[in-house]
Every structure is written in structure tokens, then in C-alpha cells.
PDB file of C-alpha atoms in Angstrom:
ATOM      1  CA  UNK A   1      29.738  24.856   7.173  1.00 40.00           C
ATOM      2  CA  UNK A   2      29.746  22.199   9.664  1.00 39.00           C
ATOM      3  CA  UNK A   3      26.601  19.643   9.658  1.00 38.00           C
ATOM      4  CA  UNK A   4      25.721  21.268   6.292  1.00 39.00           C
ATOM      5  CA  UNK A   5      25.761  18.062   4.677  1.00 41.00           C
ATOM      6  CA  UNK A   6      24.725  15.066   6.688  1.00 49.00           C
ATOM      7  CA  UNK A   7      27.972  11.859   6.650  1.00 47.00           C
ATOM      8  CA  UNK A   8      28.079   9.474   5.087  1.00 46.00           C
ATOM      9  CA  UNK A   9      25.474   7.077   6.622  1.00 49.00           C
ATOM     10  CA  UNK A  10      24.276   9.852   8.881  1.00 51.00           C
ATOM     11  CA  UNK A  11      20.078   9.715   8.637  1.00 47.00           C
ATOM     12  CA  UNK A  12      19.055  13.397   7.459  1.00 50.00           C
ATOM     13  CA  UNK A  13      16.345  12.999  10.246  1.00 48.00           C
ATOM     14  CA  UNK A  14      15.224  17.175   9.949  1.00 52.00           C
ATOM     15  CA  UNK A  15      14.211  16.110   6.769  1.00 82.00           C
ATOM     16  CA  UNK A  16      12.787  12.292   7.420  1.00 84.00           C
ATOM     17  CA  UNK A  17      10.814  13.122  10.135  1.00 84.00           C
ATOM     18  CA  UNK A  18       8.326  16.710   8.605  1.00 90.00           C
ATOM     19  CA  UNK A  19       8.361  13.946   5.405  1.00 93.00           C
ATOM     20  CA  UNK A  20       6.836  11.012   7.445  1.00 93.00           C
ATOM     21  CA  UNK A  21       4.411  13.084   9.137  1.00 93.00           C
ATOM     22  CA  UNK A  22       2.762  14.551   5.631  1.00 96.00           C
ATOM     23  CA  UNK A  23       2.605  11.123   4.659  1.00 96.00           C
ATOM     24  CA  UNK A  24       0.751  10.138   7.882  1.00 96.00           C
ATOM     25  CA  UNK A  25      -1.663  13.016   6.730  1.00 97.00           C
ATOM     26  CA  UNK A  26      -2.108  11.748   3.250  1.00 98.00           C
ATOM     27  CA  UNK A  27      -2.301   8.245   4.455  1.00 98.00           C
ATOM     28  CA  UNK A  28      -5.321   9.337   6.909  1.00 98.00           C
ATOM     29  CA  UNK A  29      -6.958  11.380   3.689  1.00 98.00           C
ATOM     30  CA  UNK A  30      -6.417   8.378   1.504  1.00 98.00           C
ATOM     31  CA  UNK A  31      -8.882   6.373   3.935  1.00 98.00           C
ATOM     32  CA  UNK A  32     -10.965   9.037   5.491  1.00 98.00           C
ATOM     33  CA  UNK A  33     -11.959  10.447   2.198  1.00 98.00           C
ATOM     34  CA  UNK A  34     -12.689   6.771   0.564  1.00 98.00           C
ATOM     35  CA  UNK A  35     -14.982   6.154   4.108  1.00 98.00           C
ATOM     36  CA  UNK A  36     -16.667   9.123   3.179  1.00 98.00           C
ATOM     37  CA  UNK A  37     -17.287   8.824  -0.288  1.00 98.00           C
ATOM     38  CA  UNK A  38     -18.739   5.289   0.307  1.00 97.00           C
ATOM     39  CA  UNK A  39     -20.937   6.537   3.191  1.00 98.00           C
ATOM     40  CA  UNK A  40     -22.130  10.242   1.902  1.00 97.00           C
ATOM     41  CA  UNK A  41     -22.804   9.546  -1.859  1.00 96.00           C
ATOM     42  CA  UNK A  42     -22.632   5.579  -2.004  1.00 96.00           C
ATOM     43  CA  UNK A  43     -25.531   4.843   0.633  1.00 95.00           C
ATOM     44  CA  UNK A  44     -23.300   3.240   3.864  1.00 97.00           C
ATOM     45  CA  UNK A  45     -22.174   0.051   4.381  1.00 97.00           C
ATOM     46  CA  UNK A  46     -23.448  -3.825   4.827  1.00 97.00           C
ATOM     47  CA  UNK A  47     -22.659  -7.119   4.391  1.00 96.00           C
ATOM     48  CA  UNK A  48     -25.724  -8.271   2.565  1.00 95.00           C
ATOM     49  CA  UNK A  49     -24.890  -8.645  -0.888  1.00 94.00           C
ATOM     50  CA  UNK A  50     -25.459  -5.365  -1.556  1.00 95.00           C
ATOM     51  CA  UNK A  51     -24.083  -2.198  -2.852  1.00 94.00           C
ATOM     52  CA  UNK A  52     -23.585  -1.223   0.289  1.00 97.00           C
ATOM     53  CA  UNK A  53     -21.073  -4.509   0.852  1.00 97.00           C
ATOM     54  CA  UNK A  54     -19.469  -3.544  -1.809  1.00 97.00           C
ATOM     55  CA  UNK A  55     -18.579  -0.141  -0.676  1.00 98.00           C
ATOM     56  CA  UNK A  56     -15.998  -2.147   2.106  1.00 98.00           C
ATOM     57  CA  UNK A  57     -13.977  -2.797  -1.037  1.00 98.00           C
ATOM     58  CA  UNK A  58     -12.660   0.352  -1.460  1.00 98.00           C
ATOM     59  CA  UNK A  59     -12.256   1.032   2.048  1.00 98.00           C
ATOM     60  CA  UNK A  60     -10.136  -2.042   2.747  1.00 98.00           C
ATOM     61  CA  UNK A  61      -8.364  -2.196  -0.191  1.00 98.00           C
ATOM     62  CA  UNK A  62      -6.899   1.615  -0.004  1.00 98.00           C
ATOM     63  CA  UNK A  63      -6.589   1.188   3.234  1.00 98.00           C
ATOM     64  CA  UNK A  64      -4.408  -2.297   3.714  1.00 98.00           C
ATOM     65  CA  UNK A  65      -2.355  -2.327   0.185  1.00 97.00           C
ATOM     66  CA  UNK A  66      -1.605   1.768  -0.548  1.00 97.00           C
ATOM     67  CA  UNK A  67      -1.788   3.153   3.259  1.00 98.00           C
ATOM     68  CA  UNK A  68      -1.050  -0.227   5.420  1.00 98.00           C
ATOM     69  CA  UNK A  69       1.648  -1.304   2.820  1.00 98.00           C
ATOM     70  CA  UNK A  70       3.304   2.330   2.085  1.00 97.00           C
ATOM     71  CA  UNK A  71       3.962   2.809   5.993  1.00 97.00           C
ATOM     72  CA  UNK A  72       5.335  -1.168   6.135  1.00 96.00           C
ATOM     73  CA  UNK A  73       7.980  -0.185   3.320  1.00 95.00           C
ATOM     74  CA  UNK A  74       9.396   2.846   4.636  1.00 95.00           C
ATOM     75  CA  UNK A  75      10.017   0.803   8.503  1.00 93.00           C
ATOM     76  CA  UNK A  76      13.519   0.899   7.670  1.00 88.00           C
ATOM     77  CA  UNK A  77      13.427   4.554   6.813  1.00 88.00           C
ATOM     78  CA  UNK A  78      12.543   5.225  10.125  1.00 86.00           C
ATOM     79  CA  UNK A  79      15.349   7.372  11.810  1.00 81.00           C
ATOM     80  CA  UNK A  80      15.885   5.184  14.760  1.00 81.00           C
ATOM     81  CA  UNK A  81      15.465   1.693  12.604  1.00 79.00           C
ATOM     82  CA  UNK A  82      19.149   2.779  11.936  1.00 78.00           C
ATOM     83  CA  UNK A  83      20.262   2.020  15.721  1.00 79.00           C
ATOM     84  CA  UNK A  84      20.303  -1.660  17.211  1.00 78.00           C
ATOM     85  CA  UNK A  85      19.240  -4.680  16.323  1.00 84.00           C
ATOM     86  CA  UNK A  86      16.950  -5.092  13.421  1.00 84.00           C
ATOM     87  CA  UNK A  87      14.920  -7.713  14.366  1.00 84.00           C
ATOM     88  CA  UNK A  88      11.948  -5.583  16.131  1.00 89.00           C
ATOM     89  CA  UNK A  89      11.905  -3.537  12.964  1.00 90.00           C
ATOM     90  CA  UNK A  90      11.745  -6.783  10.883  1.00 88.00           C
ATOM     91  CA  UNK A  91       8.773  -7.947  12.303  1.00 90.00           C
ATOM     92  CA  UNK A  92       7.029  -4.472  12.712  1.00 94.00           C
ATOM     93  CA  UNK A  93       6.883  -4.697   8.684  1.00 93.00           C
ATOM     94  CA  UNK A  94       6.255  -8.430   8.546  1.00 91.00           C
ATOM     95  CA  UNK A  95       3.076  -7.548  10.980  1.00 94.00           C
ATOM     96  CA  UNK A  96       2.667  -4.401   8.526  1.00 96.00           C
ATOM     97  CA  UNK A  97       2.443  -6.069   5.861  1.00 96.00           C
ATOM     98  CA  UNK A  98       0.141  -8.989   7.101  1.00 95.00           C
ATOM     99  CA  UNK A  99      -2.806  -6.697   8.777  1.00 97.00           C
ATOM    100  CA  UNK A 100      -2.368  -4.909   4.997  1.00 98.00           C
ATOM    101  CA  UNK A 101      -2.984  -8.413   3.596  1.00 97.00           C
ATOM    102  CA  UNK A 102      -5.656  -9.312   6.121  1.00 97.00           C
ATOM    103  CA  UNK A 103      -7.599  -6.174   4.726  1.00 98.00           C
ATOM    104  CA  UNK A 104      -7.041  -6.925   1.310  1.00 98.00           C
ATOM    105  CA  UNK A 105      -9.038 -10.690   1.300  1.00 97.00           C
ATOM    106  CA  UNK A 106     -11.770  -8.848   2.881  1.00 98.00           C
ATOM    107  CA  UNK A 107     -11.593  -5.889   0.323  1.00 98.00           C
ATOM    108  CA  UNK A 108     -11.914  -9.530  -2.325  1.00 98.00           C
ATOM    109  CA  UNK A 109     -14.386 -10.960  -0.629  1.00 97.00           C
ATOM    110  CA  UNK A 110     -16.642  -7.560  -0.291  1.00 98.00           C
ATOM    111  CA  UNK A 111     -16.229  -7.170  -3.886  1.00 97.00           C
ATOM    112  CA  UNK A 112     -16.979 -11.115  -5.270  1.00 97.00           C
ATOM    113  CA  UNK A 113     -19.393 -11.000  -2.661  1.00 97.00           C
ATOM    114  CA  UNK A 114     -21.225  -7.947  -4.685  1.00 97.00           C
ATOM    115  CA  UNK A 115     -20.473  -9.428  -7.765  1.00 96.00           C
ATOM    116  CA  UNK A 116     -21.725 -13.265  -7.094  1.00 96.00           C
ATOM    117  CA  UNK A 117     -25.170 -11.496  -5.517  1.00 96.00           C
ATOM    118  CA  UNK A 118     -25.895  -9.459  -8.207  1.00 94.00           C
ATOM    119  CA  UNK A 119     -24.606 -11.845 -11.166  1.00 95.00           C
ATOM    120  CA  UNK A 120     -21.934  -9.601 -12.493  1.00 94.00           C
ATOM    121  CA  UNK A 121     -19.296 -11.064 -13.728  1.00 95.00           C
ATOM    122  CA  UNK A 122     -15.807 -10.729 -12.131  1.00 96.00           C
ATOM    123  CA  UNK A 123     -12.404 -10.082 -13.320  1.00 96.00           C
ATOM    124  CA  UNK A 124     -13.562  -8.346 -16.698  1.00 95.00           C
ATOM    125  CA  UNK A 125     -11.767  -4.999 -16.262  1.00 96.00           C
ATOM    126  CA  UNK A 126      -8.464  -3.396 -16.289  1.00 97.00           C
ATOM    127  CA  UNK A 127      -9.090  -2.060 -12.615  1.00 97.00           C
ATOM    128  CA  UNK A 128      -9.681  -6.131 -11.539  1.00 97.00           C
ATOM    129  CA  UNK A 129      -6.737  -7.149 -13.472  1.00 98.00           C
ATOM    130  CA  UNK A 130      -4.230  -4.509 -12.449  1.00 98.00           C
ATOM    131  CA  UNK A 131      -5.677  -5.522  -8.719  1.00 97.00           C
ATOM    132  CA  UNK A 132      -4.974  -9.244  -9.023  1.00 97.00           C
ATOM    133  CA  UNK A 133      -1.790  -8.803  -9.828  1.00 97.00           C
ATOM    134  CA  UNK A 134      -1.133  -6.760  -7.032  1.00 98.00           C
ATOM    135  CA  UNK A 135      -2.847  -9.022  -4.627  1.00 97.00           C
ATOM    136  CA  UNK A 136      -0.789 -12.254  -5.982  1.00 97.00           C
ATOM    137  CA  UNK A 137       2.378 -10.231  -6.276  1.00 97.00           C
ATOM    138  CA  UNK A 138       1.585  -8.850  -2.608  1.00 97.00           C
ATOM    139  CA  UNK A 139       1.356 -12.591  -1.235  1.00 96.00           C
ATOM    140  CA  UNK A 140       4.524 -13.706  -2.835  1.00 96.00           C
ATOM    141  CA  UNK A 141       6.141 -10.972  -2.011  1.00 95.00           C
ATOM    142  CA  UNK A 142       5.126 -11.901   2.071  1.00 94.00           C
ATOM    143  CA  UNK A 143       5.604 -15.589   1.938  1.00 94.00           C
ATOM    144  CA  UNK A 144       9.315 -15.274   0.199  1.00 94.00           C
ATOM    145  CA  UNK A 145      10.217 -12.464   2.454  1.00 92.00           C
ATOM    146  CA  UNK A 146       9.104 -14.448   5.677  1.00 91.00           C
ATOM    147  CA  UNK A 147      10.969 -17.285   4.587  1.00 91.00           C
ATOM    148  CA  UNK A 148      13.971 -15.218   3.744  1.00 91.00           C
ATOM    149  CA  UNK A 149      14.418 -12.864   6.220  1.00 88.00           C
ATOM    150  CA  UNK A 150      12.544 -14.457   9.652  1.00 87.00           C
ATOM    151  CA  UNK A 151      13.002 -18.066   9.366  1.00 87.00           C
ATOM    152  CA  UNK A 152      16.254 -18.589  11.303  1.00 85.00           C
ATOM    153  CA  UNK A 153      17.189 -21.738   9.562  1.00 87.00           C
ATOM    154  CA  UNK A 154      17.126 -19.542   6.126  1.00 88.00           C
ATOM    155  CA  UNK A 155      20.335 -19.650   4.436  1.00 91.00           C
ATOM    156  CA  UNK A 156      22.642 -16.493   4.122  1.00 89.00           C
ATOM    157  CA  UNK A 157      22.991 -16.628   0.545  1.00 90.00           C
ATOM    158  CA  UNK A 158      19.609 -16.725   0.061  1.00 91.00           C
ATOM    159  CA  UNK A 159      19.040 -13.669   1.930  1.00 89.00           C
ATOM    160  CA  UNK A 160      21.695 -11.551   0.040  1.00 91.00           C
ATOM    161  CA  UNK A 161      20.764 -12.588  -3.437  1.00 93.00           C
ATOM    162  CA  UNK A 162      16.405 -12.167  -2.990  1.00 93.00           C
ATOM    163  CA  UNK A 163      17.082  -8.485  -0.894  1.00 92.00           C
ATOM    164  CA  UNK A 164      17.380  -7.028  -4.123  1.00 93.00           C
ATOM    165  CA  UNK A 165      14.162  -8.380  -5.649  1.00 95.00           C
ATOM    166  CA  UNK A 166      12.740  -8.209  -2.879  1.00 95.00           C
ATOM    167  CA  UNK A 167      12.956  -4.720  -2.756  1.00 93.00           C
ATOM    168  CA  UNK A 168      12.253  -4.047  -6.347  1.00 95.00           C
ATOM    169  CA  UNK A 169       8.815  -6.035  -5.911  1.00 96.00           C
ATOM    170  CA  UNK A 170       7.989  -3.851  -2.989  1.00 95.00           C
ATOM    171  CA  UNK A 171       8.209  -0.425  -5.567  1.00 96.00           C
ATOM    172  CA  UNK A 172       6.488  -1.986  -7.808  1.00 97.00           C
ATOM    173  CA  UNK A 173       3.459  -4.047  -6.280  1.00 97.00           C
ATOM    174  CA  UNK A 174       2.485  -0.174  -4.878  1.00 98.00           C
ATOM    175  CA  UNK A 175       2.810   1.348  -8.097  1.00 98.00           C
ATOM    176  CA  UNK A 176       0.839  -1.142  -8.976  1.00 98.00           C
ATOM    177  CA  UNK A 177      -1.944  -0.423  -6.197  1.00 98.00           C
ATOM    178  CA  UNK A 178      -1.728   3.059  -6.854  1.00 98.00           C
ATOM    179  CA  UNK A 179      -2.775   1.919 -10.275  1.00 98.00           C
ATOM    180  CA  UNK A 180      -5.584  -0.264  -9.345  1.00 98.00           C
ATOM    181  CA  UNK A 181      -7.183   2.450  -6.819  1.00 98.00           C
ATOM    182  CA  UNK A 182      -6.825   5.338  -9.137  1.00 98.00           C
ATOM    183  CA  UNK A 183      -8.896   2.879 -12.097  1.00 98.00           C
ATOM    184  CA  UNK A 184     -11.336   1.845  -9.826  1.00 98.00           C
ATOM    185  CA  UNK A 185     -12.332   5.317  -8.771  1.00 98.00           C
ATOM    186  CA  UNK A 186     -12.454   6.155 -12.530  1.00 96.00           C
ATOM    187  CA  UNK A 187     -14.132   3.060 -13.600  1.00 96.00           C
ATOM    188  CA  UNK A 188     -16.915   3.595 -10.711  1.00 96.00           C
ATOM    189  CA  UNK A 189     -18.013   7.150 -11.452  1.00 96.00           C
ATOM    190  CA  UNK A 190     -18.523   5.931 -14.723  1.00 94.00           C
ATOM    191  CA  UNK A 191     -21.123   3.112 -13.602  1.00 93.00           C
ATOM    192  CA  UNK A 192     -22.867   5.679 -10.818  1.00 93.00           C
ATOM    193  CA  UNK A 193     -22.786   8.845 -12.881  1.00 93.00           C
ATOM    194  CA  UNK A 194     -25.273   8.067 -16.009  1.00 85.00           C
ATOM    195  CA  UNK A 195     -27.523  10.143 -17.837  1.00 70.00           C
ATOM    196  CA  UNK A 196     -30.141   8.497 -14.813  1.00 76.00           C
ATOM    197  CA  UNK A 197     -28.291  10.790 -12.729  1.00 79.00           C
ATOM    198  CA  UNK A 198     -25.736  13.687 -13.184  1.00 89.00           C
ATOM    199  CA  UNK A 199     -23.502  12.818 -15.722  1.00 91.00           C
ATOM    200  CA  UNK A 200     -20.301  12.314 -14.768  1.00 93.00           C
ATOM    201  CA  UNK A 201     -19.022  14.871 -17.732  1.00 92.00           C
ATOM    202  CA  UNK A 202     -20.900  17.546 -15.941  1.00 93.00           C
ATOM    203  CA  UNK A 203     -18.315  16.978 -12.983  1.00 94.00           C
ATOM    204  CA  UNK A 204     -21.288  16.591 -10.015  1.00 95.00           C
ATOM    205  CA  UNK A 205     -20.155  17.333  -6.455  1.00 95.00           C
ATOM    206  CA  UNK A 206     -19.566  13.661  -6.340  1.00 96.00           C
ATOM    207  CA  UNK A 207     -16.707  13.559  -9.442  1.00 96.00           C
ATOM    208  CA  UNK A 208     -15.131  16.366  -8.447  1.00 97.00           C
ATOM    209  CA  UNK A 209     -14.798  14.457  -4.600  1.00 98.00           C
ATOM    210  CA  UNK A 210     -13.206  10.855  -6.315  1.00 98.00           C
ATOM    211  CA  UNK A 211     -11.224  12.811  -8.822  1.00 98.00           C
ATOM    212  CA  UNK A 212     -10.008  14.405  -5.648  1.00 98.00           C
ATOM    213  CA  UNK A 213      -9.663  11.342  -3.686  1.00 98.00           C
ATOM    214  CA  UNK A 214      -7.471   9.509  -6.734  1.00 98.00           C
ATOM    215  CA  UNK A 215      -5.382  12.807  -6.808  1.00 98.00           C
ATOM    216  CA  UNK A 216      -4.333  12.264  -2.699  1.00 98.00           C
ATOM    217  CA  UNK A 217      -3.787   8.641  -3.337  1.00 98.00           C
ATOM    218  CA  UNK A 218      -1.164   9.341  -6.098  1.00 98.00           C
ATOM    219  CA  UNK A 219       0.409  12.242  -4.414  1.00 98.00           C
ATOM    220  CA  UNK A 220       0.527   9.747  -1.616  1.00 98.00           C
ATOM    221  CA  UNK A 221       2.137   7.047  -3.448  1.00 98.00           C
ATOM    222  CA  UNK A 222       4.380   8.919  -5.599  1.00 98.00           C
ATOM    223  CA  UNK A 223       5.987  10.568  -2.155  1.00 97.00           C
ATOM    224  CA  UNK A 224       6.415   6.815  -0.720  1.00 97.00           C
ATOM    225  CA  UNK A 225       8.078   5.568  -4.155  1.00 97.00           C
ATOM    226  CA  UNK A 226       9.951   8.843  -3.997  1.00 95.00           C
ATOM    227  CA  UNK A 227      11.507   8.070  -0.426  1.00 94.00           C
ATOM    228  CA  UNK A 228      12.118   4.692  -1.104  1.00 93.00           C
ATOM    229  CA  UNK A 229      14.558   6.359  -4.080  1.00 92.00           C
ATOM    230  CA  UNK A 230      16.183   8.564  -1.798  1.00 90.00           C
ATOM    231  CA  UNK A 231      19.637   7.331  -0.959  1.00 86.00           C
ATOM    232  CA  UNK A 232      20.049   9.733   2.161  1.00 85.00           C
ATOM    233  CA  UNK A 233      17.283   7.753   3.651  1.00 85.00           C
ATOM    234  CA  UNK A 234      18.408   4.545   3.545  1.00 83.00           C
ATOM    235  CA  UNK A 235      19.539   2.127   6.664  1.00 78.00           C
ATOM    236  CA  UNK A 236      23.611   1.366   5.628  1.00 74.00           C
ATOM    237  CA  UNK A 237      24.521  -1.835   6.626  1.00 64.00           C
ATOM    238  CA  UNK A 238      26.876  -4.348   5.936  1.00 51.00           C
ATOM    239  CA  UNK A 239      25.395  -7.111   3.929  1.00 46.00           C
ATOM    240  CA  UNK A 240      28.153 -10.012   4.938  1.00 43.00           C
ATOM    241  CA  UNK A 241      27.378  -8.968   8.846  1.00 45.00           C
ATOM    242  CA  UNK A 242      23.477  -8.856   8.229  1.00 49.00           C
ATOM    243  CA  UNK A 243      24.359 -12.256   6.827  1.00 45.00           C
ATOM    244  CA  UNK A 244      25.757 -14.204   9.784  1.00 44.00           C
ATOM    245  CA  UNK A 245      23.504 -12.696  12.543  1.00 49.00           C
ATOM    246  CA  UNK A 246      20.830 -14.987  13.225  1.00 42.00           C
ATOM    247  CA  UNK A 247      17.044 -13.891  12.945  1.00 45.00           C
ATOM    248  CA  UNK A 248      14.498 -15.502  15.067  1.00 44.00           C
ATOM    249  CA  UNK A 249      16.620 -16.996  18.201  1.00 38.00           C
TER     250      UNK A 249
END
């Protein structure tokens, strides 16, 4: 039957475009549920010191490196990304990518902030550690791809060889924020839910909420990992062309 099954290179966009918007609406749930957790059963926010400054942490840090950076790898997924030049959509995830990173040195500092305050020490847990290396993957992974793919005076072959990685490190630096938010969730209903309170093996209102919220974010993720994968929905393009056009002119 004709336009049963898309051509070669043809963009499935029937398919693309239902998918983006359900991510939209998991991205939004992603943040709007962390804002509410912090400000209905956390106590609000500040930048004091506080509990309450901590409670930006989460915010920022779901919000820049799972939602920010999940809709900055999927620009080239983007139906019409596949028509004219691809500069505009280069620097639509460069600009992504950098309000994600903006978000996630203020997620840092509301969280050392805390931590200095209240003289807890920092970078003890798995949550912190699977976090750092996210962050410090995150900002290698925008300096090398700036250099790359925007500087004009950036060799070809440099370009072709570090797409590849490039890529790879995108799939895996939000697996690995998936990772971090989903432990953080978990490690902070265990420090808020004590016997001084509702335990959190009774499952309060509160538990059954995060558990909620960590569920979204790895739906989320997994769907953004899962389009990433899906060969239908990637931009073809010739690799020796991409290679002699120049970038920033």
C-alpha cells in the first residue's frame, strides 16, 4: 500500500510529532511535580542556607540536565531539522544545552550551599557521585562539541571522527541523570521520613508522591533514550558534505 512504509530517509513525522508532544507532557510533570514536592511537603524555597535553599536543587537540577538536556538531544529529531541548513538547529541545542548547564551550577551551588551552612559533608553518597559525573561529563561534552561543531576554523576530520562519541556521551550523560534524580529522590525520603515522622515504610502521602515523581522521570528518560535509538527518526545526511560546509560564517 502506498506510503505504508515511510522511504528511505523520509521522517515518519505522524509518529514524531504525538511522540514529542507526550514528552513535552512528561517533561512539564518532571518539573511541576519536583516544584511541588519541594513547596507542599518540603516547606518552600530560600536562599538562606536553609532547607528551604536546598529545595532549588532538585528543581534546577531535573529541570536543566533530564528536561532542558532531553529536549536539546532530540533538536535533530525534529521533523523540519531535516530541511535546510543546519546551522539554526546547531545552535538551538548549543543554547539548549547551555541554559541546561546554567541551571545545573545553581542546582550545585543550592545544594553546597545547604551543605556548607549546616556542616554536612558533601560528596559522600552514591546520588552525589553519580551527579558529578554527570555534571563533568555534561561540561565536556559542551566545550568539545562547541569546539567541534561551531567553531568555523574546526577541522573536518575532527568533526567526523568525535560525532560518534559525541553522540554516545549524549545517551549516556542522561542515563546517567536519570540515575542521579531517581537516587536522590530515594536517598531524601529516607532522611525526611524517620520514625520522628511517618516512616517512610508506611508509604505516607509524601512517598507515595516522590516514588511517583522518580517513576515520570524514568518513563521520561527511557522514551528520550528510546528515540534517540530509533533509526526512522534520524536526520540522514552525508557526512563528507556536512564536512566541507562551513559553520559559523
Amino acid at each position: 500500500m502506498r506510503g505504508a512504509v515511510p522511504a528511505a530517509g523520509v521522517m515518519p513525522t505522524f509518529q514524531f510529532l504525538p511522540f514529542s508532544a507526550l514528552l513535552g507532557t512528561l517533561g512539564f510533570l518532571c518539573v511541576v511535580f519536583t516544584g511541588f514536592w519541594s513547596q507542599h511537603w518540603r516547606g518552600g524555597f530560600a536562599w538562606d542556607g536553609s532547607t528551604k535553599m536546598f529545595n532549588w536543587h532538585p528543581v534546577f537540577m531535573v529541570t536543566g540536565m533530564l528536561v532542558l538536556y532531553g529536549a536539546a538531544v532530540l533538536v535533530y529529531r525534529v521533523p523540519s531539522s531535516w530541511a535546510g541548513p543546519k546551522l539554526p538547529w546547531k545552535l538551538l541545542h548549543a543554547a539548549l544545552t547551555l541554559a541546561a548547564f546554567v541551571l545545573v551550577v545553581l542546582g550545585l551551588v543550592a545544594v553546597f550551599g545547604f551543605h556548607n551552612a549546616q556542616g554536612t559533608p558533601n560528596m559522600y553518597s552514591l546520588h552525589s557521585w553519580l551527579g558529578l559525573a554527570a555534571v563533568l561529563l555534561f561540561s565536556c561534552q559542551w566545550l568539545m562539541g562547541f569546539a567541534a561543531f561551531l567553531l568555523p576554523w574546526s577541522p573536518a576530520w575532527l568533526r567526523i571522527i568525535y560525532k560518534p562519541i559525541h553522540v554516545f556521551f549524549g545517551s549516556t550523560i542522561l542515563a546517567l541523570a536519570m540515575a542521579a534524580s531517581i537516587s536522590g529522590i530515594n536517598e531524601k525520603l529516607f532522611f525526611s521520613l524517620t520514625n520522628k515522622t511517618v516512616p517512610y515504610a508506611k508509604l505516607p502521602p509524601e512517598a507515595w508522591f516522590a516514588n511517583s515523581l522518580g517513576m515520570v522521570i524514568l518513563v521520561f528518560g527511557l522514551l528520550v533514550l528510546w528515540a534517540l535509538a530509533t533509526p526512522a527518526w534520524k536526520r540522514p545526511e552525508s557526512e563528507s558534505l556536512e564536512a566541507r560546509q562551513p559553520l559559523l560564517h
